[in-house]
Amino acid sequence: MKRSDFCVVNTVIQSSPAVKQPRLGLCPSLCQTHMYTVFQDWASLPHHVVLQIFQYLPLIDRARASSVCRRWNEVFHIPDLWRKFEFELNQSATSYFKSTHPDLIQQIIKKHAAHLQYVSFKLVNCSIQTLGLISTAKPSFMNVPKSHFVSALTVVFINSKSLSSIKIEDTPVDDPSLKILVANNSDTLRLLKMSSCPHVSSDGILCVADHCQGLRELALNYYILSDELLLALSSETHVNLEHLRIDVISENPGHMEFHSIKKHSWDALIKHSPGVNVVMYFFVYEEEFETFFKEETPVTHLYFGRSVSKAILGRLGQNCPRLIELVVCANGLQPLDSELLCIAEHCKNLTALGLSECAVSCSAFVQFVRLCGQRLTQLSIMEEVLIPDESYSLEEIHTEVSKYLGRVWFPDMMPMW
């Protein structure tokens, strides 16, 4: 038996009235033998008995008990123990109850998420400021009856008076529940992120936008975005947004046609909130890009998670004058020389560029850096992207680029595993 295990058992035995304390003067070896015998009795309990005991223990006590011996640790990891659990949250300054430590909550969810079927959070004198409802496995929340889910969510909204951040993804939240959210948290809400919420419409977002005067950041799917929504966000009575994030995701690859947003709607938003960052994430296929960037778009941060055509990249220089950051994860084997130089000439605010799985000649890349100069604070280019030519080799290009950047620069290397 480990020394640490013996100490735990010794503490339990001394604090329990069921175990008669030895008189002073008894042989120490006899005392130790007695305690060892008691320990052996506990350690030999069947798994199903220990499991029943563990189910009554708070999380912190359950975790401590699991370190007593190997058999108890085995019980600690039995899936049946993690079908249902309650976490307790509170403000320590105003509550006598001990809150479950956030690190312990994270560890339990990480290790036993596959077994959890029912999880509840007990709030004791606690004001929620951030609420995240994110389904890592899409069907889980969506299989919950919509009425049951919304009823539970409504209870949270009604009892929360200081929510500042809400992130909801892949859940059946709907417009009426958002109205309840606004009614109770209109003075504090600053961030609303909605993703893959099929029961939410532009009206639901408008309700939040019209009443939450502290709203500064809004993130939503492109399918919710509309001209009406942008015009509403641009009204005189509405707040000035600092960040508008738009996720353009192909829900039905090859069978989805994206709607277009008119230029005057974008112009109204920028006139009302001139400093707003418009961030767009694209996860669509090349044939689904046709709707985008045909006219001026005030995007500032642009990320292409899948392959994007030369034609679309060519539109960026002409129609995205506010562009600050551009990341292209994939394009193809055709060099993007002219497209990259057009972006450098017309996007005067560009400070960050990331390129991977595409092609640019070394001469064009040096010219791009020369045009942008030292305002390029972030430049992440995979070495495989650069094509040596008669002017520059891969060994020489870092010298020229470093000269125009005003700092030492090297292309990124693919790690060798």
CSV table of C-alpha atoms in Angstrom, one decimal:
chain,number,residue,atom,x,y,z
A,1,MET,CA,0.0,0.0,0.0
A,2,LYS,CA,1.3,3.5,-0.9
A,3,ARG,CA,2.2,5.8,1.9
A,4,SER,CA,-0.1,8.5,0.6
A,5,ASP,CA,-3.0,6.0,0.5
A,6,PHE,CA,-2.3,5.0,4.1
A,7,CYS,CA,-2.4,8.7,5.2
A,8,VAL,CA,-5.8,9.2,3.5
A,9,VAL,CA,-7.3,6.2,5.2
A,10,ASN,CA,-5.7,7.2,8.5
A,11,THR,CA,-7.4,10.6,8.3
A,12,VAL,CA,-10.8,9.0,7.5
A,13,ILE,CA,-10.6,6.5,10.4
A,14,GLN,CA,-9.6,9.1,13.0
A,15,SER,CA,-12.5,11.4,12.0
A,16,SER,CA,-15.1,8.6,12.1
A,17,PRO,CA,-17.0,7.9,15.3
A,18,ALA,CA,-17.7,4.3,14.1
A,19,VAL,CA,-14.0,3.4,14.6
A,20,LYS,CA,-12.9,3.2,18.2
A,21,GLN,CA,-9.7,5.2,18.8
A,22,PRO,CA,-6.8,3.3,20.3
A,23,ARG,CA,-5.7,4.1,23.8
A,24,LEU,CA,-2.4,5.8,24.4
A,25,GLY,CA,0.4,3.3,25.1
A,26,LEU,CA,-0.8,0.6,22.8
A,27,CYS,CA,1.8,-0.9,20.5
A,28,PRO,CA,2.1,1.3,17.4
A,29,SER,CA,2.4,-1.8,15.2
A,30,LEU,CA,-0.9,-3.1,16.6
A,31,CYS,CA,-2.6,0.2,15.7
A,32,GLN,CA,-1.2,0.1,12.2
A,33,THR,CA,-2.4,-3.5,11.8
A,34,HIS,CA,-5.9,-2.5,12.8
A,35,MET,CA,-6.0,0.4,10.4
A,36,TYR,CA,-4.6,-1.8,7.6
A,37,THR,CA,-7.3,-4.4,8.2
A,38,VAL,CA,-10.0,-1.7,8.0
A,39,PHE,CA,-8.5,-0.4,4.7
A,40,GLN,CA,-8.5,-3.9,3.3
A,41,ASP,CA,-12.2,-4.2,4.0
A,42,TRP,CA,-13.0,-0.9,2.2
A,43,ALA,CA,-10.7,-1.8,-0.7
A,44,SER,CA,-12.3,-5.1,-1.2
A,45,LEU,CA,-15.8,-3.7,-1.6
A,46,PRO,CA,-17.4,-4.8,-5.0
A,47,HIS,CA,-17.3,-2.2,-7.8
A,48,HIS,CA,-21.1,-1.8,-7.8
A,49,VAL,CA,-21.1,-0.9,-4.1
A,50,VAL,CA,-18.4,1.7,-4.5
A,51,LEU,CA,-20.2,3.0,-7.5
A,52,GLN,CA,-23.3,3.6,-5.5
A,53,ILE,CA,-21.3,5.5,-2.9
A,54,PHE,CA,-19.5,7.6,-5.5
A,55,GLN,CA,-22.8,8.7,-7.0
A,56,TYR,CA,-23.7,10.5,-3.8
A,57,LEU,CA,-20.4,12.4,-3.6
A,58,PRO,CA,-19.8,15.9,-4.8
A,59,LEU,CA,-17.4,16.2,-7.7
A,60,ILE,CA,-14.4,17.3,-5.6
A,61,ASP,CA,-14.8,14.5,-3.0
A,62,ARG,CA,-15.3,12.0,-5.8
A,63,ALA,CA,-12.0,13.1,-7.4
A,64,ARG,CA,-10.2,12.8,-4.0
A,65,ALA,CA,-11.6,9.4,-3.3
A,66,SER,CA,-10.4,8.1,-6.7
A,67,SER,CA,-6.8,8.6,-5.5
A,68,VAL,CA,-7.2,6.3,-2.5
A,69,CYS,CA,-6.5,3.0,-4.3
A,70,ARG,CA,-6.5,1.4,-7.7
A,71,ARG,CA,-9.9,-0.2,-7.3
A,72,TRP,CA,-11.6,3.1,-6.4
A,73,ASN,CA,-9.8,4.8,-9.3
A,74,GLU,CA,-11.3,2.1,-11.6
A,75,VAL,CA,-14.8,2.9,-10.3
A,76,PHE,CA,-14.1,6.6,-10.9
A,77,HIS,CA,-13.8,5.9,-14.6
A,78,ILE,CA,-16.9,3.7,-15.0
A,79,PRO,CA,-19.2,5.3,-17.7
A,80,ASP,CA,-22.3,4.7,-15.6
A,81,LEU,CA,-20.9,7.2,-13.0
A,82,TRP,CA,-20.9,10.0,-15.6
A,83,ARG,CA,-24.4,9.7,-17.1
A,84,LYS,CA,-25.6,12.5,-14.9
A,85,PHE,CA,-23.8,15.1,-12.9
A,86,GLU,CA,-24.4,18.5,-11.3
A,87,PHE,CA,-21.9,21.3,-11.3
A,88,GLU,CA,-22.2,24.1,-8.8
A,89,LEU,CA,-21.3,27.7,-9.5
A,90,ASN,CA,-21.5,30.6,-7.1
A,91,GLN,CA,-19.9,33.8,-6.0
A,92,SER,CA,-17.5,32.8,-3.1
A,93,ALA,CA,-17.9,36.2,-1.4
A,94,THR,CA,-21.7,35.8,-1.0
A,95,SER,CA,-22.1,32.0,-0.7
A,96,TYR,CA,-21.2,29.4,1.9
A,97,PHE,CA,-21.3,26.7,-0.7
A,98,LYS,CA,-18.1,25.6,-2.3
A,99,SER,CA,-18.0,26.2,-6.1
A,100,THR,CA,-16.8,23.5,-8.4
A,101,HIS,CA,-13.5,24.6,-9.7
A,102,PRO,CA,-13.6,25.5,-13.5
A,103,ASP,CA,-10.5,23.4,-14.2
A,104,LEU,CA,-12.1,20.4,-12.7
A,105,ILE,CA,-15.3,21.0,-14.7
A,106,GLN,CA,-13.2,21.2,-17.9
A,107,GLN,CA,-11.3,18.1,-17.1
A,108,ILE,CA,-14.5,16.1,-16.4
A,109,ILE,CA,-16.2,17.2,-19.5
A,110,LYS,CA,-13.1,16.5,-21.6
A,111,LYS,CA,-12.7,13.0,-20.3
A,112,HIS,CA,-16.3,11.9,-19.9
A,113,ALA,CA,-18.3,13.9,-22.5
A,114,ALA,CA,-19.1,10.7,-24.4
A,115,HIS,CA,-20.9,9.3,-21.3
A,116,LEU,CA,-22.7,12.5,-20.1
A,117,GLN,CA,-26.4,12.4,-20.8
A,118,TYR,CA,-27.7,14.9,-18.2
A,119,VAL,CA,-25.7,17.9,-16.9
A,120,SER,CA,-27.1,20.6,-14.7
A,121,PHE,CA,-25.4,23.7,-13.3
A,122,LYS,CA,-26.6,24.9,-9.9
A,123,LEU,CA,-26.3,28.7,-9.6
A,124,VAL,CA,-25.9,30.0,-6.1
A,125,ASN,CA,-25.9,33.8,-5.9
A,126,CYS,CA,-24.2,33.8,-9.3
A,127,SER,CA,-24.6,36.3,-12.1
A,128,ILE,CA,-23.8,34.7,-15.5
A,129,GLN,CA,-21.9,37.0,-17.8
A,130,THR,CA,-21.0,34.6,-20.6
A,131,LEU,CA,-23.3,31.8,-21.9
A,132,GLY,CA,-22.1,29.3,-24.5
A,133,LEU,CA,-24.3,26.7,-26.1
A,134,ILE,CA,-22.1,24.8,-28.5
A,135,SER,CA,-22.8,21.3,-29.8
A,136,THR,CA,-19.6,19.5,-30.7
A,137,ALA,CA,-21.7,16.7,-32.2
A,138,LYS,CA,-24.3,18.3,-34.4
A,139,PRO,CA,-27.2,15.9,-33.7
A,140,SER,CA,-27.1,16.1,-29.9
A,141,PHE,CA,-28.8,19.5,-29.4
A,142,MET,CA,-30.8,19.2,-32.6
A,143,ASN,CA,-32.4,15.9,-31.4
A,144,VAL,CA,-33.7,17.6,-28.3
A,145,PRO,CA,-37.4,18.5,-28.7
A,146,LYS,CA,-37.4,22.2,-29.6
A,147,SER,CA,-40.0,23.1,-27.0
A,148,HIS,CA,-38.0,21.4,-24.2
A,149,PHE,CA,-34.8,23.1,-25.2
A,150,VAL,CA,-36.2,26.6,-25.5
A,151,SER,CA,-38.1,26.2,-22.2
A,152,ALA,CA,-34.8,25.4,-20.4
A,153,LEU,CA,-33.0,28.2,-22.2
A,154,THR,CA,-35.8,30.7,-21.4
A,155,VAL,CA,-35.4,29.9,-17.7
A,156,VAL,CA,-31.7,30.8,-18.0
A,157,PHE,CA,-32.5,34.1,-19.7
A,158,ILE,CA,-35.2,35.0,-17.2
A,159,ASN,CA,-32.9,34.5,-14.3
A,160,SER,CA,-29.9,36.2,-15.9
A,161,LYS,CA,-29.7,40.0,-15.5
A,162,SER,CA,-26.1,40.7,-16.6
A,163,LEU,CA,-25.3,38.5,-19.6
A,164,SER,CA,-22.5,40.2,-21.6
A,165,SER,CA,-21.6,37.4,-24.1
A,166,ILE,CA,-23.7,34.8,-25.7
A,167,LYS,CA,-22.5,32.2,-28.2
A,168,ILE,CA,-25.0,29.8,-29.6
A,169,GLU,CA,-24.2,27.1,-32.2
A,170,ASP,CA,-26.2,24.1,-33.6
A,171,THR,CA,-29.1,24.6,-31.2
A,172,PRO,CA,-32.9,25.0,-31.6
A,173,VAL,CA,-32.9,28.5,-30.0
A,174,ASP,CA,-35.6,30.6,-31.6
A,175,ASP,CA,-36.8,34.3,-32.0
A,176,PRO,CA,-39.2,34.3,-29.0
A,177,SER,CA,-36.4,33.1,-26.7
A,178,LEU,CA,-34.1,35.9,-28.0
A,179,LYS,CA,-36.9,38.4,-27.1
A,180,ILE,CA,-36.8,37.1,-23.5
A,181,LEU,CA,-33.0,37.5,-23.6
A,182,VAL,CA,-33.4,41.1,-24.6
A,183,ALA,CA,-36.0,41.8,-22.0
A,184,ASN,CA,-33.7,40.8,-19.2
A,185,ASN,CA,-30.2,41.6,-20.5
A,186,SER,CA,-30.6,44.6,-22.8
A,187,ASP,CA,-28.3,46.8,-20.7
A,188,THR,CA,-25.4,44.4,-20.5
A,189,LEU,CA,-25.2,42.4,-23.7
A,190,ARG,CA,-22.1,43.2,-25.8
A,191,LEU,CA,-21.5,40.1,-27.9
A,192,LEU,CA,-24.0,37.9,-29.7
A,193,LYS,CA,-22.7,35.0,-31.8
A,194,MET,CA,-25.2,32.8,-33.7
A,195,SER,CA,-24.2,29.9,-35.9
A,196,SER,CA,-26.3,27.1,-37.4
A,197,CYS,CA,-29.5,28.1,-35.6
A,198,PRO,CA,-32.2,27.3,-38.1
A,199,HIS,CA,-35.1,28.6,-36.0
A,200,VAL,CA,-33.6,32.1,-35.7
A,201,SER,CA,-34.5,34.7,-38.4
A,202,SER,CA,-33.4,38.2,-39.2
A,203,ASP,CA,-36.3,39.4,-37.0
A,204,GLY,CA,-34.8,37.7,-34.0
A,205,ILE,CA,-31.4,39.4,-34.6
A,206,LEU,CA,-33.2,42.7,-35.2
A,207,CYS,CA,-34.9,42.5,-31.9
A,208,VAL,CA,-31.5,42.1,-30.2
A,209,ALA,CA,-30.0,44.9,-32.2
A,210,ASP,CA,-32.8,47.3,-31.6
A,211,HIS,CA,-32.9,47.0,-27.8
A,212,CYS,CA,-29.3,46.1,-26.7
A,213,GLN,CA,-27.6,49.5,-26.8
A,214,GLY,CA,-24.4,48.1,-25.5
A,215,LEU,CA,-24.0,45.5,-28.3
A,216,ARG,CA,-20.6,45.9,-29.9
A,217,GLU,CA,-19.9,42.5,-31.6
A,218,LEU,CA,-22.3,40.5,-33.7
A,219,ALA,CA,-21.5,37.1,-35.3
A,220,LEU,CA,-23.9,35.2,-37.5
A,221,ASN,CA,-24.4,32.9,-40.4
A,222,TYR,CA,-24.6,34.6,-43.8
A,223,TYR,CA,-28.1,33.1,-44.4
A,224,ILE,CA,-29.4,35.4,-41.6
A,225,LEU,CA,-27.7,38.5,-43.1
A,226,SER,CA,-30.0,40.6,-45.2
A,227,ASP,CA,-30.3,44.1,-46.6
A,228,GLU,CA,-33.0,44.8,-44.1
A,229,LEU,CA,-30.8,43.7,-41.2
A,230,LEU,CA,-27.9,45.9,-42.3
A,231,LEU,CA,-30.2,48.9,-42.7
A,232,ALA,CA,-31.6,48.3,-39.3
A,233,LEU,CA,-28.1,48.2,-37.8
A,234,SER,CA,-27.4,51.5,-39.5
A,235,SER,CA,-30.4,53.4,-38.1
A,236,GLU,CA,-29.6,56.5,-36.0
A,237,THR,CA,-31.0,55.0,-32.8
A,238,HIS,CA,-28.8,51.9,-33.0
A,239,VAL,CA,-25.4,51.5,-31.5
A,240,ASN,CA,-22.1,51.6,-33.4
A,241,LEU,CA,-20.9,48.0,-34.0
A,242,GLU,CA,-17.2,47.4,-33.6
A,243,HIS,CA,-17.1,43.9,-35.0
A,244,LEU,CA,-19.5,42.1,-37.5
A,245,ARG,CA,-18.4,38.5,-38.2
A,246,ILE,CA,-20.1,36.6,-41.0
A,247,ASP,CA,-19.6,32.9,-41.5
A,248,VAL,CA,-20.3,31.8,-45.1
A,249,ILE,CA,-20.7,28.0,-44.8
A,250,SER,CA,-22.0,25.6,-47.4
A,251,GLU,CA,-24.8,23.7,-45.7
A,252,ASN,CA,-25.6,21.7,-48.8
A,253,PRO,CA,-22.5,21.5,-51.0
A,254,GLY,CA,-23.2,22.0,-54.7
A,255,HIS,CA,-26.9,22.6,-54.2
A,256,MET,CA,-27.0,26.0,-52.5
A,257,GLU,CA,-27.2,29.4,-54.1
A,258,PHE,CA,-26.2,32.3,-51.8
A,259,HIS,CA,-28.2,35.6,-51.9
A,260,SER,CA,-26.5,38.9,-52.6
A,261,ILE,CA,-26.2,42.0,-50.4
A,262,LYS,CA,-26.7,45.3,-52.1
A,263,LYS,CA,-23.9,47.9,-52.0
A,264,HIS,CA,-26.2,50.6,-50.6
A,265,SER,CA,-26.8,48.4,-47.5
A,266,TRP,CA,-23.1,48.0,-46.9
A,267,ASP,CA,-22.6,51.7,-47.4
A,268,ALA,CA,-25.3,52.5,-44.8
A,269,LEU,CA,-23.6,50.3,-42.2
A,270,ILE,CA,-20.1,51.9,-42.8
A,271,LYS,CA,-21.6,55.4,-42.7
A,272,HIS,CA,-23.2,54.7,-39.3
A,273,SER,CA,-20.3,52.7,-37.9
A,274,PRO,CA,-17.2,53.8,-39.8
A,275,GLY,CA,-14.8,51.9,-37.6
A,276,VAL,CA,-16.5,48.5,-37.8
A,277,ASN,CA,-14.4,45.4,-38.6
A,278,VAL,CA,-16.3,43.2,-41.1
A,279,VAL,CA,-14.9,39.7,-40.8
A,280,MET,CA,-15.9,37.0,-43.3
A,281,TYR,CA,-15.0,33.3,-43.0
A,282,PHE,CA,-15.7,31.3,-46.2
A,283,PHE,CA,-16.1,27.5,-46.2
A,284,VAL,CA,-17.8,27.0,-49.6
A,285,TYR,CA,-16.8,25.4,-52.9
A,286,GLU,CA,-15.5,27.4,-55.9
A,287,GLU,CA,-18.7,27.3,-57.8
A,288,GLU,CA,-20.6,28.8,-54.9
A,289,PHE,CA,-18.5,32.1,-54.9
A,290,GLU,CA,-20.2,33.7,-57.9
A,291,THR,CA,-22.5,35.9,-55.8
A,292,PHE,CA,-19.7,37.5,-53.8
A,293,PHE,CA,-17.4,40.6,-54.4
A,294,LYS,CA,-19.1,41.6,-57.6
A,295,GLU,CA,-19.3,45.1,-56.2
A,296,GLU,CA,-17.7,47.0,-53.4
A,297,THR,CA,-17.8,45.2,-50.1
A,298,PRO,CA,-16.5,46.7,-46.9
A,299,VAL,CA,-14.8,43.5,-45.6
A,300,THR,CA,-11.7,44.1,-43.4
A,301,HIS,CA,-10.7,40.5,-42.5
A,302,LEU,CA,-11.1,37.8,-45.1
A,303,TYR,CA,-10.4,34.0,-44.6
A,304,PHE,CA,-10.8,31.4,-47.3
A,305,GLY,CA,-10.9,28.0,-45.6
A,306,ARG,CA,-11.3,26.1,-48.9
A,307,SER,CA,-10.0,26.5,-52.5
A,308,VAL,CA,-10.9,29.8,-54.1
A,309,SER,CA,-10.5,30.7,-57.8
A,310,LYS,CA,-8.2,33.2,-59.4
A,311,ALA,CA,-11.3,35.1,-60.6
A,312,ILE,CA,-12.6,35.7,-57.1
A,313,LEU,CA,-9.2,36.7,-55.8
A,314,GLY,CA,-8.9,39.1,-58.7
A,315,ARG,CA,-12.1,40.9,-57.5
A,316,LEU,CA,-10.7,41.6,-54.1
A,317,GLY,CA,-8.3,44.3,-55.2
A,318,GLN,CA,-11.1,46.1,-57.1
A,319,ASN,CA,-13.9,45.7,-54.6
A,320,CYS,CA,-12.4,45.4,-51.1
A,321,PRO,CA,-10.7,48.7,-50.4
A,322,ARG,CA,-11.0,48.3,-46.6
A,323,LEU,CA,-9.2,44.9,-46.5
A,324,ILE,CA,-6.8,44.6,-43.6
A,325,GLU,CA,-6.1,40.9,-43.4
A,326,LEU,CA,-6.3,38.2,-46.1
A,327,VAL,CA,-5.7,34.4,-45.6
A,328,VAL,CA,-5.9,32.0,-48.5
A,329,CYS,CA,-5.7,28.4,-47.5
A,330,ALA,CA,-5.8,26.9,-51.0
A,331,ASN,CA,-6.0,28.0,-54.6
A,332,GLY,CA,-4.3,25.8,-57.1
A,333,LEU,CA,-1.2,25.6,-59.3
A,334,GLN,CA,-1.8,28.8,-61.4
A,335,PRO,CA,0.4,31.7,-60.1
A,336,LEU,CA,-1.5,34.5,-58.4
A,337,ASP,CA,1.0,37.2,-59.4
A,338,SER,CA,-1.4,39.7,-61.0
A,339,GLU,CA,-4.1,39.1,-58.3
A,340,LEU,CA,-1.6,39.7,-55.5
A,341,LEU,CA,-0.2,42.9,-57.1
A,342,CYS,CA,-3.7,44.3,-57.7
A,343,ILE,CA,-4.5,43.8,-54.0
A,344,ALA,CA,-1.3,45.5,-53.0
A,345,GLU,CA,-2.1,48.5,-55.2
A,346,HIS,CA,-5.7,49.0,-54.2
A,347,CYS,CA,-5.9,47.7,-50.6
A,348,LYS,CA,-4.0,50.5,-48.8
A,349,ASN,CA,-4.9,49.2,-45.3
A,350,LEU,CA,-3.6,45.6,-45.8
A,351,THR,CA,-1.3,44.7,-42.9
A,352,ALA,CA,-1.5,40.9,-42.8
A,353,LEU,CA,-1.3,38.1,-45.5
A,354,GLY,CA,-1.3,34.3,-45.2
A,355,LEU,CA,-0.8,32.0,-48.2
A,356,SER,CA,-0.9,28.2,-48.3
A,357,GLU,CA,-1.3,25.6,-51.0
A,358,CYS,CA,-1.2,28.2,-53.9
A,359,ALA,CA,1.5,29.6,-56.1
A,360,VAL,CA,3.3,33.0,-56.5
A,361,SER,CA,6.5,33.7,-58.4
A,362,CYS,CA,9.3,35.1,-56.3
A,363,SER,CA,9.6,38.3,-58.4
A,364,ALA,CA,5.9,39.0,-57.9
A,365,PHE,CA,6.0,38.4,-54.2
A,366,VAL,CA,9.0,40.7,-53.8
A,367,GLN,CA,7.1,43.4,-55.7
A,368,PHE,CA,4.0,42.9,-53.5
A,369,VAL,CA,6.1,43.4,-50.4
A,370,ARG,CA,7.7,46.5,-51.9
A,371,LEU,CA,4.3,48.0,-52.6
A,372,CYS,CA,3.0,47.3,-49.1
A,373,GLY,CA,6.2,48.2,-47.3
A,374,GLN,CA,6.6,48.1,-43.5
A,375,ARG,CA,2.8,48.2,-42.9
A,376,LEU,CA,2.9,44.4,-43.4
A,377,THR,CA,3.1,43.4,-39.7
A,378,GLN,CA,2.1,39.8,-40.4
A,379,LEU,CA,3.4,37.8,-43.4
A,380,SER,CA,3.0,34.1,-43.2
A,381,ILE,CA,3.9,32.4,-46.5
A,382,MET,CA,4.6,28.7,-46.9
A,383,GLU,CA,7.9,28.0,-48.7
A,384,GLU,CA,6.1,25.7,-51.1
A,385,VAL,CA,4.0,28.7,-52.3
A,386,LEU,CA,7.0,30.6,-53.7
A,387,ILE,CA,8.2,29.7,-57.3
A,388,PRO,CA,11.9,30.5,-58.0
A,389,ASP,CA,12.5,32.5,-61.2
A,390,GLU,CA,15.3,34.2,-63.1
A,391,SER,CA,15.4,37.1,-60.6
A,392,TYR,CA,15.2,35.3,-57.3
A,393,SER,CA,15.9,31.9,-55.8
A,394,LEU,CA,14.4,30.6,-52.6
A,395,GLU,CA,17.8,31.2,-50.9
A,396,GLU,CA,17.8,34.9,-52.0
A,397,ILE,CA,14.2,35.9,-51.5
A,398,HIS,CA,14.3,36.3,-47.7
A,399,THR,CA,17.0,39.0,-48.1
A,400,GLU,CA,14.9,41.2,-50.4
A,401,VAL,CA,11.7,40.7,-48.4
A,402,SER,CA,13.5,41.5,-45.2
A,403,LYS,CA,14.9,44.7,-46.7
A,404,TYR,CA,11.4,46.1,-47.6
A,405,LEU,CA,9.8,44.9,-44.3
A,406,GLY,CA,12.5,46.5,-42.2
A,407,ARG,CA,12.9,43.2,-40.2
A,408,VAL,CA,14.3,39.7,-40.7
A,409,TRP,CA,11.8,37.5,-42.5
A,410,PHE,CA,11.8,33.9,-43.7
A,411,PRO,CA,9.1,31.8,-45.3
A,412,ASP,CA,7.3,29.3,-43.2
A,413,MET,CA,8.5,25.7,-43.4
A,414,MET,CA,6.3,22.6,-43.5
A,415,PRO,CA,7.2,20.6,-40.4
A,416,MET,CA,8.8,17.2,-41.0
A,417,TRP,CA,7.2,14.5,-38.8
